[in-house]
Amino acid sequence: MTARAILPAKGAADHLTGTFWRRPQLLLLLLITPPLLWLGVVYLGSLAALLLQSFYSIDEFSGVVKEEFTLKTYAELFRAQNLDIIIRTVVMATAVTLACAILAFPIAYYAARYAKGPWKAAFYLGVMLPLWSSYLVKVYAWKLILAKEGILGWAAEGTGTGFIITGILSIPGMEGSSLSTSPFGTFLVFVYIWLPYMILPMQAALERVPNSMLEASADLGATRSQTFRTVILPLALPGVIAGSIFTFSLTLGDYIIPQIVGDSSRFIGLTVYQLQGTAGNTPLAAAFAVVPILIMLVYLALAKRAGAFDAL
Amino acid sequence: MTIAVEFANVSRHFGTVRAVDGVDLTIAEGSFFAMLGPSGSGKTTCLRLISGFEKPTGGQIRIFGEDVSETPPHLRNVNTVFQDYALFPHLNVRDNVAYGLMVKGMGRAARYRKAEEMLALVKLDGYGDRKPAQLSGGQRQRVALARALVNEPRVLLLDEPLGALDLKLREAMQDELKALQHKLGLTFVFVTHDQHEALSMADSLAVFNEGRIAQIGTPQDIYDRPATRFVADFVGSSNVLPPDLTRALGGPAEWASLRPEATRLAPTGPVSGTVIALRYLGSGTRVVIDAGGTEVAALVPAGQPVPAEGATTAIAFEPSALHLMGTT
């Protein structure tokens, strides 16, 4: 008996695979509909609702939200105390992002170019491990580390380097009774908490730079620093931008760290939390929430103009 | 004759792996030198030793008489055309070609002028504004060539530069590379695993096997008078005859090589057996017979009768066609 050219379908799976083969769009549709619903309806929907809310205003006397379109709420953002919050948040987010980028680069570079086998595993574990424990536990741990009687102060005293902490605390804008009540403490904790989000995309980007590219640069006469500036950095830039989007926007929106570590000065996240909660001023909260979105859009547009995505 | 590159007992060991093992080599200035061998034979490592991406674990390398043991790649006046071309994807073609001049501090106008000259040399005028991703494989190869030549190196190293191109383009590029080398009078060192490429392009070549040089000489030397069984087998798929067969054919008891194209089929002859394989090559047919356990191939030119598989036939040749290679 000779075998047939077409094998008999054995069950539902064979029929289903056949259907998908004949209509590839059907499979695509089935795969992307749930996430599209999630993104489109739940996420974009709430974003639209947020935008809508920001164009409403609150009646100053009754505290009732007036559902009429107005730019009055946005104008309130420009009041001195609100502008102060925005500027403080943006400065903090910028500082945190820069510090994360500088700290992350050598680690990511080592992991991408030199780490092999068990060292690579150790790298991933080391970077991811902090993400496995609760965010609050880590922040409180830092509060204790940075406190006046904390381990950092104790170590500084023991090694006679207490003057460094005192020096930092005497810088205008960094004042506090200890690092855990100084804005510098807030900064340190932000850098620690968001660092993995900078390292991982950076490492992925550096991983994609082939070794021959670096050899070609050296072969053509470039020194190490020239290769870094003209080849490695431009090629890793999409990863740096991706990482900086994480650290920047996470800092812009965070409302827990400034409450626990620092001098209790207000940041955008904390303000949104307070305005929509206790104050019941949803329109102003929404307007505040739009600020990080606008900042990120401007940032991405600038990055694109600077050619950050040319290597993609 | 000036010596461009000289290896004196050079070794490169990676742990217990002897990638390059005691290589002696001289490359004359202005020559087209090929390093031929199967993958893992040490030819690419030798090229990387010249460019400086590998450091020898033993021996000395001299470029134009100067010991380069302590010289990093960026200070060596040699340039490389990489196997994957290694063009910078974020720079356009002009900036890629001008890169070497840029890192040396040449002004924008001057380096762009030289880059355009180089692009014209490799027949890519007008492509300066494109990104490497917008070019075909052959065009990228030319950009890589222009980028290496713009620095006016004393030696140009080419690492399997034609490997990724299709046959037609490869043949055209072979002619062009050869013409370019003549025009510039530059020393080209070329790594390849393709014996046809090595034979047709090189003035002299080294055949590598297991980290050592099996033979070094002109293409004619290598092809007509292979020094070892490995060379005979690797270059031009020659018949390698064992000592007892050579003796049966009237020679001394030594290994011998016999080129298929130096033979003809005959009703009777010194080597006879059953036809076990036929391979049509267009310009002829390769007929393999089983001569008492040794496979021997003959080349039947196109137009002549070819025996059927399983038929019995004999192979005849002039006694001078038998090249002796010693007893080992």
PDB file of C-alpha atoms in Angstrom, chain B residues 167-306:
ATOM      1  CA  LEU B 167      28.867  33.196  -6.835  1.00  0.00           C
ATOM      2  CA  LYS B 168      28.491  35.716  -9.650  1.00  0.00           C
ATOM      3  CA  LEU B 169      29.285  38.699  -7.438  1.00  0.00           C
ATOM      4  CA  ARG B 170      32.122  36.822  -5.790  1.00  0.00           C
ATOM      5  CA  GLU B 171      33.827  36.228  -9.120  1.00  0.00           C
ATOM      6  CA  ALA B 172      33.402  39.874 -10.145  1.00  0.00           C
ATOM      7  CA  MET B 173      34.802  41.035  -6.799  1.00  0.00           C
ATOM      8  CA  GLN B 174      37.781  38.677  -7.129  1.00  0.00           C
ATOM      9  CA  ASP B 175      38.775  40.407 -10.364  1.00  0.00           C
ATOM     10  CA  GLU B 176      38.181  43.835  -8.877  1.00  0.00           C
ATOM     11  CA  LEU B 177      40.179  43.159  -5.725  1.00  0.00           C
ATOM     12  CA  LYS B 178      43.046  41.888  -7.830  1.00  0.00           C
ATOM     13  CA  ALA B 179      42.913  44.952 -10.086  1.00  0.00           C
ATOM     14  CA  LEU B 180      42.721  47.248  -7.064  1.00  0.00           C
ATOM     15  CA  GLN B 181      45.736  45.586  -5.475  1.00  0.00           C
ATOM     16  CA  HIS B 182      47.733  46.038  -8.700  1.00  0.00           C
ATOM     17  CA  LYS B 183      46.713  49.670  -8.974  1.00  0.00           C
ATOM     18  CA  LEU B 184      47.602  50.527  -5.381  1.00  0.00           C
ATOM     19  CA  GLY B 185      50.684  48.293  -5.198  1.00  0.00           C
ATOM     20  CA  LEU B 186      49.629  47.482  -1.635  1.00  0.00           C
ATOM     21  CA  THR B 187      50.283  44.283   0.320  1.00  0.00           C
ATOM     22  CA  PHE B 188      47.027  42.321   0.644  1.00  0.00           C
ATOM     23  CA  VAL B 189      46.720  39.467   3.128  1.00  0.00           C
ATOM     24  CA  PHE B 190      43.644  37.470   2.440  1.00  0.00           C
ATOM     25  CA  VAL B 191      42.038  34.709   4.517  1.00  0.00           C
ATOM     26  CA  THR B 192      39.808  32.179   2.799  1.00  0.00           C
ATOM     27  CA  HIS B 193      38.643  28.595   3.026  1.00  0.00           C
ATOM     28  CA  ASP B 194      37.879  28.513  -0.701  1.00  0.00           C
ATOM     29  CA  GLN B 195      40.785  26.972  -2.604  1.00  0.00           C
ATOM     30  CA  HIS B 196      39.600  28.321  -5.969  1.00  0.00           C
ATOM     31  CA  GLU B 197      39.603  31.846  -4.572  1.00  0.00           C
ATOM     32  CA  ALA B 198      43.087  31.416  -3.090  1.00  0.00           C
ATOM     33  CA  LEU B 199      44.531  29.862  -6.248  1.00  0.00           C
ATOM     34  CA  SER B 200      43.053  32.403  -8.630  1.00  0.00           C
ATOM     35  CA  MET B 201      43.858  35.543  -6.632  1.00  0.00           C
ATOM     36  CA  ALA B 202      47.050  35.017  -4.686  1.00  0.00           C
ATOM     37  CA  ASP B 203      50.646  35.549  -5.769  1.00  0.00           C
ATOM     38  CA  SER B 204      51.613  33.161  -3.023  1.00  0.00           C
ATOM     39  CA  LEU B 205      49.686  31.301  -0.383  1.00  0.00           C
ATOM     40  CA  ALA B 206      50.056  29.394   2.835  1.00  0.00           C
ATOM     41  CA  VAL B 207      47.934  26.313   3.451  1.00  0.00           C
ATOM     42  CA  PHE B 208      47.040  25.963   7.134  1.00  0.00           C
ATOM     43  CA  ASN B 209      46.192  22.780   8.952  1.00  0.00           C
ATOM     44  CA  GLU B 210      45.702  22.437  12.717  1.00  0.00           C
ATOM     45  CA  GLY B 211      47.545  25.627  13.607  1.00  0.00           C
ATOM     46  CA  ARG B 212      50.543  24.976  11.429  1.00  0.00           C
ATOM     47  CA  ILE B 213      51.499  25.811   7.874  1.00  0.00           C
ATOM     48  CA  ALA B 214      51.287  22.662   5.770  1.00  0.00           C
ATOM     49  CA  GLN B 215      52.797  24.288   2.695  1.00  0.00           C
ATOM     50  CA  ILE B 216      53.722  27.719   1.456  1.00  0.00           C
ATOM     51  CA  GLY B 217      54.353  28.649  -2.175  1.00  0.00           C
ATOM     52  CA  THR B 218      52.914  29.941  -5.398  1.00  0.00           C
ATOM     53  CA  PRO B 219      49.510  28.646  -6.523  1.00  0.00           C
ATOM     54  CA  GLN B 220      51.263  26.471  -9.112  1.00  0.00           C
ATOM     55  CA  ASP B 221      53.563  24.956  -6.474  1.00  0.00           C
ATOM     56  CA  ILE B 222      50.670  24.152  -4.212  1.00  0.00           C
ATOM     57  CA  TYR B 223      48.418  22.784  -6.904  1.00  0.00           C
ATOM     58  CA  ASP B 224      50.944  20.772  -8.910  1.00  0.00           C
ATOM     59  CA  ARG B 225      53.305  19.709  -6.152  1.00  0.00           C
ATOM     60  CA  PRO B 226      51.373  19.362  -2.879  1.00  0.00           C
ATOM     61  CA  ALA B 227      53.757  18.675  -0.021  1.00  0.00           C
ATOM     62  CA  THR B 228      51.425  16.591   2.098  1.00  0.00           C
ATOM     63  CA  ARG B 229      48.337  14.420   1.768  1.00  0.00           C
ATOM     64  CA  PHE B 230      46.354  17.153   3.484  1.00  0.00           C
ATOM     65  CA  VAL B 231      47.329  19.773   0.908  1.00  0.00           C
ATOM     66  CA  ALA B 232      46.657  17.399  -1.995  1.00  0.00           C
ATOM     67  CA  ASP B 233      43.233  16.571  -0.633  1.00  0.00           C
ATOM     68  CA  PHE B 234      42.241  20.087   0.466  1.00  0.00           C
ATOM     69  CA  VAL B 235      43.476  22.017  -2.568  1.00  0.00           C
ATOM     70  CA  GLY B 236      41.702  20.906  -5.714  1.00  0.00           C
ATOM     71  CA  SER B 237      40.321  17.585  -4.446  1.00  0.00           C
ATOM     72  CA  SER B 238      43.157  15.510  -5.824  1.00  0.00           C
ATOM     73  CA  ASN B 239      43.332  11.727  -5.661  1.00  0.00           C
ATOM     74  CA  VAL B 240      45.549  10.636  -2.799  1.00  0.00           C
ATOM     75  CA  LEU B 241      47.008   7.213  -3.503  1.00  0.00           C
ATOM     76  CA  PRO B 242      48.372   5.042  -0.684  1.00  0.00           C
ATOM     77  CA  PRO B 243      51.950   3.679  -0.970  1.00  0.00           C
ATOM     78  CA  ASP B 244      50.939   0.143  -2.004  1.00  0.00           C
ATOM     79  CA  LEU B 245      48.809   1.458  -4.870  1.00  0.00           C
ATOM     80  CA  THR B 246      51.599   3.787  -5.999  1.00  0.00           C
ATOM     81  CA  ARG B 247      53.962   0.816  -6.067  1.00  0.00           C
ATOM     82  CA  ALA B 248      51.415  -1.251  -7.993  1.00  0.00           C
ATOM     83  CA  LEU B 249      51.405   1.543 -10.552  1.00  0.00           C
ATOM     84  CA  GLY B 250      55.158   1.251 -10.998  1.00  0.00           C
ATOM     85  CA  GLY B 251      56.304   3.964  -8.584  1.00  0.00           C
ATOM     86  CA  PRO B 252      58.119   3.787  -5.263  1.00  0.00           C
ATOM     87  CA  ALA B 253      56.179   2.868  -2.093  1.00  0.00           C
ATOM     88  CA  GLU B 254      55.182   6.449  -1.268  1.00  0.00           C
ATOM     89  CA  TRP B 255      51.987   8.433  -0.941  1.00  0.00           C
ATOM     90  CA  ALA B 256      51.193  10.090  -4.253  1.00  0.00           C
ATOM     91  CA  SER B 257      48.709  12.599  -5.594  1.00  0.00           C
ATOM     92  CA  LEU B 258      47.019  12.335  -8.952  1.00  0.00           C
ATOM     93  CA  ARG B 259      44.907  15.163 -10.376  1.00  0.00           C
ATOM     94  CA  PRO B 260      41.587  13.939 -11.814  1.00  0.00           C
ATOM     95  CA  GLU B 261      42.071  16.197 -14.846  1.00  0.00           C
ATOM     96  CA  ALA B 262      45.432  14.521 -15.643  1.00  0.00           C
ATOM     97  CA  THR B 263      43.663  11.198 -16.183  1.00  0.00           C
ATOM     98  CA  ARG B 264      41.447   9.698 -18.861  1.00  0.00           C
ATOM     99  CA  LEU B 265      39.170   6.691 -18.989  1.00  0.00           C
ATOM    100  CA  ALA B 266      40.385   3.691 -20.945  1.00  0.00           C
ATOM    101  CA  PRO B 267      39.103   0.119 -21.510  1.00  0.00           C
ATOM    102  CA  THR B 268      42.168  -1.188 -19.688  1.00  0.00           C
ATOM    103  CA  GLY B 269      44.693   0.617 -17.540  1.00  0.00           C
ATOM    104  CA  PRO B 270      46.739   0.465 -14.383  1.00  0.00           C
ATOM    105  CA  VAL B 271      43.794   1.417 -12.145  1.00  0.00           C
ATOM    106  CA  SER B 272      40.505  -0.325 -12.774  1.00  0.00           C
ATOM    107  CA  GLY B 273      37.294  -0.836 -10.879  1.00  0.00           C
ATOM    108  CA  THR B 274      33.576  -0.226 -10.716  1.00  0.00           C
ATOM    109  CA  VAL B 275      32.092   3.220 -11.226  1.00  0.00           C
ATOM    110  CA  ILE B 276      30.547   4.140  -7.870  1.00  0.00           C
ATOM    111  CA  ALA B 277      29.647   7.827  -8.359  1.00  0.00           C
ATOM    112  CA  LEU B 278      29.139  10.316 -11.162  1.00  0.00           C
ATOM    113  CA  ARG B 279      29.070  14.043 -10.631  1.00  0.00           C
ATOM    114  CA  TYR B 280      28.139  16.289 -13.518  1.00  0.00           C
ATOM    115  CA  LEU B 281      30.103  19.549 -13.344  1.00  0.00           C
ATOM    116  CA  GLY B 282      29.012  21.228 -16.573  1.00  0.00           C
ATOM    117  CA  SER B 283      32.502  21.493 -18.037  1.00  0.00           C
ATOM    118  CA  GLY B 284      32.926  17.763 -17.528  1.00  0.00           C
ATOM    119  CA  THR B 285      31.945  14.809 -15.410  1.00  0.00           C
ATOM    120  CA  ARG B 286      33.784  13.512 -12.374  1.00  0.00           C
ATOM    121  CA  VAL B 287      33.801   9.725 -12.435  1.00  0.00           C
ATOM    122  CA  VAL B 288      34.748   7.958  -9.213  1.00  0.00           C
ATOM    123  CA  ILE B 289      35.782   4.317  -9.380  1.00  0.00           C
ATOM    124  CA  ASP B 290      36.446   1.881  -6.582  1.00  0.00           C
ATOM    125  CA  ALA B 291      39.953   0.580  -7.266  1.00  0.00           C
ATOM    126  CA  GLY B 292      40.288  -2.243  -4.763  1.00  0.00           C
ATOM    127  CA  GLY B 293      39.154  -0.186  -1.769  1.00  0.00           C
ATOM    128  CA  THR B 294      40.670   3.173  -2.827  1.00  0.00           C
ATOM    129  CA  GLU B 295      38.402   5.701  -4.461  1.00  0.00           C
ATOM    130  CA  VAL B 296      39.999   7.263  -7.518  1.00  0.00           C
ATOM    131  CA  ALA B 297      38.367  10.071  -9.493  1.00  0.00           C
ATOM    132  CA  ALA B 298      38.849  10.915 -13.146  1.00  0.00           C
ATOM    133  CA  LEU B 299      37.583  13.969 -14.978  1.00  0.00           C
ATOM    134  CA  VAL B 300      35.869  13.249 -18.288  1.00  0.00           C
ATOM    135  CA  PRO B 301      35.665  16.425 -20.382  1.00  0.00           C
ATOM    136  CA  ALA B 302      32.242  17.431 -21.682  1.00  0.00           C
ATOM    137  CA  GLY B 303      31.318  15.767 -24.952  1.00  0.00           C
ATOM    138  CA  GLN B 304      33.087  12.513 -24.239  1.00  0.00           C
ATOM    139  CA  PRO B 305      31.224   9.305 -23.352  1.00  0.00           C
ATOM    140  CA  VAL B 306      30.624   8.721 -19.667  1.00  0.00           C
TER     141      VAL B 306
END
